[in-house]
Short mmCIF file of N, CA, C and O in Angstrom, two decimals:
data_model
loop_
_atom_site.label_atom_id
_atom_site.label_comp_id
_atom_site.label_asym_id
_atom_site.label_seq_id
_atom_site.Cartn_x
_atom_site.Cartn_y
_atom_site.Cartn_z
N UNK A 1 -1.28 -27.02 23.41
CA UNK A 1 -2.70 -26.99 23.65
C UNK A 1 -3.43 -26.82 22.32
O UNK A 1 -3.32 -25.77 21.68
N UNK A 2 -4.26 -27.98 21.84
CA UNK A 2 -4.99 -27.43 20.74
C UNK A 2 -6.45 -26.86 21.31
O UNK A 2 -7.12 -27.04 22.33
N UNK A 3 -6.60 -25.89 19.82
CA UNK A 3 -8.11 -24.76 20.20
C UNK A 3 -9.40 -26.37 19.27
O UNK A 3 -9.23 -27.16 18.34
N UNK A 4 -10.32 -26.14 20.05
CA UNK A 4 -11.35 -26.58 19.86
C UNK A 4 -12.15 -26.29 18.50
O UNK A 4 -12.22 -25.06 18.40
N UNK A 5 -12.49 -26.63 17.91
CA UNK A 5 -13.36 -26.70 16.65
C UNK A 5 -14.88 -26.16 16.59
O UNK A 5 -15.76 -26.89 17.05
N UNK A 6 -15.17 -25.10 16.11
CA UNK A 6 -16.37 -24.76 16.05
C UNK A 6 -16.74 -24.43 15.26
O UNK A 6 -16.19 -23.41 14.84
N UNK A 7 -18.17 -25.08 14.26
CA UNK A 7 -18.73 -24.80 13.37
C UNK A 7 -18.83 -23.44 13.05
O UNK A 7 -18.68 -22.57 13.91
N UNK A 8 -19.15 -23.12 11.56
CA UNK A 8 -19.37 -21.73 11.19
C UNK A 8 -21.51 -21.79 11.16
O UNK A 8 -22.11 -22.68 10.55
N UNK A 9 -21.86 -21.24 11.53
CA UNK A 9 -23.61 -21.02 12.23
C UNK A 9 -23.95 -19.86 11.51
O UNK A 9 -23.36 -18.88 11.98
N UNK A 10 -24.89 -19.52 10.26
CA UNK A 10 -25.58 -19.08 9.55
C UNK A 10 -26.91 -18.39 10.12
O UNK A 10 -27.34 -19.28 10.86
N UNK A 11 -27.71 -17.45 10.19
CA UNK A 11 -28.57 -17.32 10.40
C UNK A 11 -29.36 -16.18 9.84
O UNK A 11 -28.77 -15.15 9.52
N UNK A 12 -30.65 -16.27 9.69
CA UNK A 12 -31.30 -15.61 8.66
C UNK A 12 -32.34 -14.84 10.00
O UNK A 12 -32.81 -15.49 10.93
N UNK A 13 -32.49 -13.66 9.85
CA UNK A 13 -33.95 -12.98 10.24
C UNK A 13 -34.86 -12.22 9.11
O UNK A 13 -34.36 -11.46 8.27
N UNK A 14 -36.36 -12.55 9.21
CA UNK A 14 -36.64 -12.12 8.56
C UNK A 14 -38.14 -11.06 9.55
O UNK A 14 -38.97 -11.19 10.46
N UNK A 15 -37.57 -9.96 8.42
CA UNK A 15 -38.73 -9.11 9.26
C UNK A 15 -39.90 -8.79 8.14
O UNK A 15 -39.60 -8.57 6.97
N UNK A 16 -41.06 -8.78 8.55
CA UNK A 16 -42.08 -8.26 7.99
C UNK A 16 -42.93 -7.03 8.57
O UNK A 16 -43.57 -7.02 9.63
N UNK A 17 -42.81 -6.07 7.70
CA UNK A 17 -43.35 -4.78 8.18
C UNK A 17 -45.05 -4.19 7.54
O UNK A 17 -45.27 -4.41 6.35
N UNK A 18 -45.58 -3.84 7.95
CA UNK A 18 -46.78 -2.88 7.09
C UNK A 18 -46.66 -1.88 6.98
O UNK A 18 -46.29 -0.95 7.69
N UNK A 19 -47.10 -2.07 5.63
CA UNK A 19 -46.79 -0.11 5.10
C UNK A 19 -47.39 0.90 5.76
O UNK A 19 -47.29 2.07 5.38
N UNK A 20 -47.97 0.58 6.66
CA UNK A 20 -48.74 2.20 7.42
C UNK A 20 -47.69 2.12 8.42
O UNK A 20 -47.86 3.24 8.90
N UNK A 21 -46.95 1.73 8.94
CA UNK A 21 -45.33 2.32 9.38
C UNK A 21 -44.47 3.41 8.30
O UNK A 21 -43.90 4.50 8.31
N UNK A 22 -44.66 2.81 7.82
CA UNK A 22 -43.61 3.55 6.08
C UNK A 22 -44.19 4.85 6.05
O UNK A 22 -43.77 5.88 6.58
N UNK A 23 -45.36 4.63 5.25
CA UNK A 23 -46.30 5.34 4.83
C UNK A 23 -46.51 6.62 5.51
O UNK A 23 -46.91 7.58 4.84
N UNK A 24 -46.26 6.75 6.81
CA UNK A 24 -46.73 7.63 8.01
C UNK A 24 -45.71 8.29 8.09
O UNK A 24 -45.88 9.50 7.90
N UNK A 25 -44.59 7.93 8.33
CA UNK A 25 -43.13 8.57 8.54
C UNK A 25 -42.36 9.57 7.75
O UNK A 25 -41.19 9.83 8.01
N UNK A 26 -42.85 9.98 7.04
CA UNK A 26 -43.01 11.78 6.18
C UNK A 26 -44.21 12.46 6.08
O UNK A 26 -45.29 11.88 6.00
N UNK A 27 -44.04 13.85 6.09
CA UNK A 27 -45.40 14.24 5.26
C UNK A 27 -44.26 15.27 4.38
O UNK A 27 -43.19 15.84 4.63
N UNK A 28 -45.27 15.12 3.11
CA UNK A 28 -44.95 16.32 1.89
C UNK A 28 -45.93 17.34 1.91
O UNK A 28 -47.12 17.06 1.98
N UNK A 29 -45.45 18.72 1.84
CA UNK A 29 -46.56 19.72 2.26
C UNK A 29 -45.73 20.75 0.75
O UNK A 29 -44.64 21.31 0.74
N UNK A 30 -46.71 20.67 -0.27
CA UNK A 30 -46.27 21.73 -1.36
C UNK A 30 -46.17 23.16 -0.91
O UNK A 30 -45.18 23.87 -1.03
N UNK A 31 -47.21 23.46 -0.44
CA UNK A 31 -47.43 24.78 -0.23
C UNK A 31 -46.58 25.79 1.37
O UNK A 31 -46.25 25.37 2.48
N UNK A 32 -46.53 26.53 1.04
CA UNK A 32 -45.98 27.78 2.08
C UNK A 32 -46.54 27.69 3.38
O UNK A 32 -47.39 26.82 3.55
N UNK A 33 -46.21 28.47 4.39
CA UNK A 33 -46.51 29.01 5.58
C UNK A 33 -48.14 29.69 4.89
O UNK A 33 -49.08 28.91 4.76
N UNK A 34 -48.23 30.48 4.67
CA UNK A 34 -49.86 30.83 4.16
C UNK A 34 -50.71 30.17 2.94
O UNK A 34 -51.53 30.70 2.18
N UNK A 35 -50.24 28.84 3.03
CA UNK A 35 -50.91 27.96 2.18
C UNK A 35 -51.38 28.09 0.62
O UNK A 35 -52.39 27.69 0.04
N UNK A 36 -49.91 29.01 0.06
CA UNK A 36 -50.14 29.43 -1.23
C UNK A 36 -49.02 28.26 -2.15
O UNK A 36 -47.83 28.35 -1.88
N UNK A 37 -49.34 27.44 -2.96
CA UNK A 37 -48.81 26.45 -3.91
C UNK A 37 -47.64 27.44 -4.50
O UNK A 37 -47.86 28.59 -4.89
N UNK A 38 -46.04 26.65 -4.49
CA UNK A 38 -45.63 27.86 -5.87
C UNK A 38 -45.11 27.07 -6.45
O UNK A 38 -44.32 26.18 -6.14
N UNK A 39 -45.77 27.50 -7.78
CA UNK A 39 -45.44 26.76 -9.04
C UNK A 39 -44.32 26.65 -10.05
O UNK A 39 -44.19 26.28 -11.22
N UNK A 40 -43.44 27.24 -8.90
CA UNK A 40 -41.90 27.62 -10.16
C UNK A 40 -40.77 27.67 -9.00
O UNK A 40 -41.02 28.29 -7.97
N UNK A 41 -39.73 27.13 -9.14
CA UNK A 41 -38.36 27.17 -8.64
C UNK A 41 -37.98 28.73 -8.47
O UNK A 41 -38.26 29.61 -9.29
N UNK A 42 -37.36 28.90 -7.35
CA UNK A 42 -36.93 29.93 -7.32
C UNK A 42 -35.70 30.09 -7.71
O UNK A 42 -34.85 29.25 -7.40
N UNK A 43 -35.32 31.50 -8.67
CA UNK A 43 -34.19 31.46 -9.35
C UNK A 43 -33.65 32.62 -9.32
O UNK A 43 -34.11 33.71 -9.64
N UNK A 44 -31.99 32.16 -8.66
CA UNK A 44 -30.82 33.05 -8.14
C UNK A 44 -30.56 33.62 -9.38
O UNK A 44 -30.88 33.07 -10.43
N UNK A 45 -29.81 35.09 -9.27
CA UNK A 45 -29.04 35.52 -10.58
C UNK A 45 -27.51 34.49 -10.39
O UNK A 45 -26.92 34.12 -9.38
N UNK A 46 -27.22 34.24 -11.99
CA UNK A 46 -26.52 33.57 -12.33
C UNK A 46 -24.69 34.15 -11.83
O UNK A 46 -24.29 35.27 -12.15
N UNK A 47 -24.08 33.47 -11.29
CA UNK A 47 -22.83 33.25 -10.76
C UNK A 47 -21.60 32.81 -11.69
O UNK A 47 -20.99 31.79 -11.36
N UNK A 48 -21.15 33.62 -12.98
CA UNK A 48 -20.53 34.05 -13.76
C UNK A 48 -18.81 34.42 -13.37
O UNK A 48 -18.52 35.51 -12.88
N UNK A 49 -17.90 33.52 -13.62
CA UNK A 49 -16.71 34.22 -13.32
C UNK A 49 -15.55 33.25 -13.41
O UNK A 49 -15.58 32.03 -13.25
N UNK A 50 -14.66 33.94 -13.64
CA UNK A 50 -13.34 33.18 -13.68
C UNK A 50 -12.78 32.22 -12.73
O UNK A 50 -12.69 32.89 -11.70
N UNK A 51 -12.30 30.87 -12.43
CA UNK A 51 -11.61 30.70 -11.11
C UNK A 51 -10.38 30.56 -11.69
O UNK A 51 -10.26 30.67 -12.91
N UNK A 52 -9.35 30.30 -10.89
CA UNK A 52 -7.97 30.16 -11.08
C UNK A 52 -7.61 29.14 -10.50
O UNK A 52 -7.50 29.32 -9.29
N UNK A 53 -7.32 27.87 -10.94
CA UNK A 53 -6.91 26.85 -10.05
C UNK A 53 -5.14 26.61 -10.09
O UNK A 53 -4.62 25.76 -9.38
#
């Protein structure tokens, strides 16, 4: 029994979007729970020590 022959079929979609989809889908909020800006990283004491591998 031979198998039948079928082309290889290519196809392209193309989508076009507007940026007020994008755009909308985060918000960045700098400031705290009581709406105070902080202007500096908060910084752990430093983690100093030997390992042994």
């Amino acid at each position: 029994m031979k198998n039948t022959y079928l082309t290889p079929v290519i196809r392209v979609t193309y989508v076009e979007m507007e940026s007020d989809i994008a755009a909308g889908s985060a918000v960045v909020r700098p400031e705290n729970r009581d709406h105070v800006v902080q202007e500096e990283w908060m910084k752990d004491d430093d983690d100093v020590r030997t390992l042994d591998w």
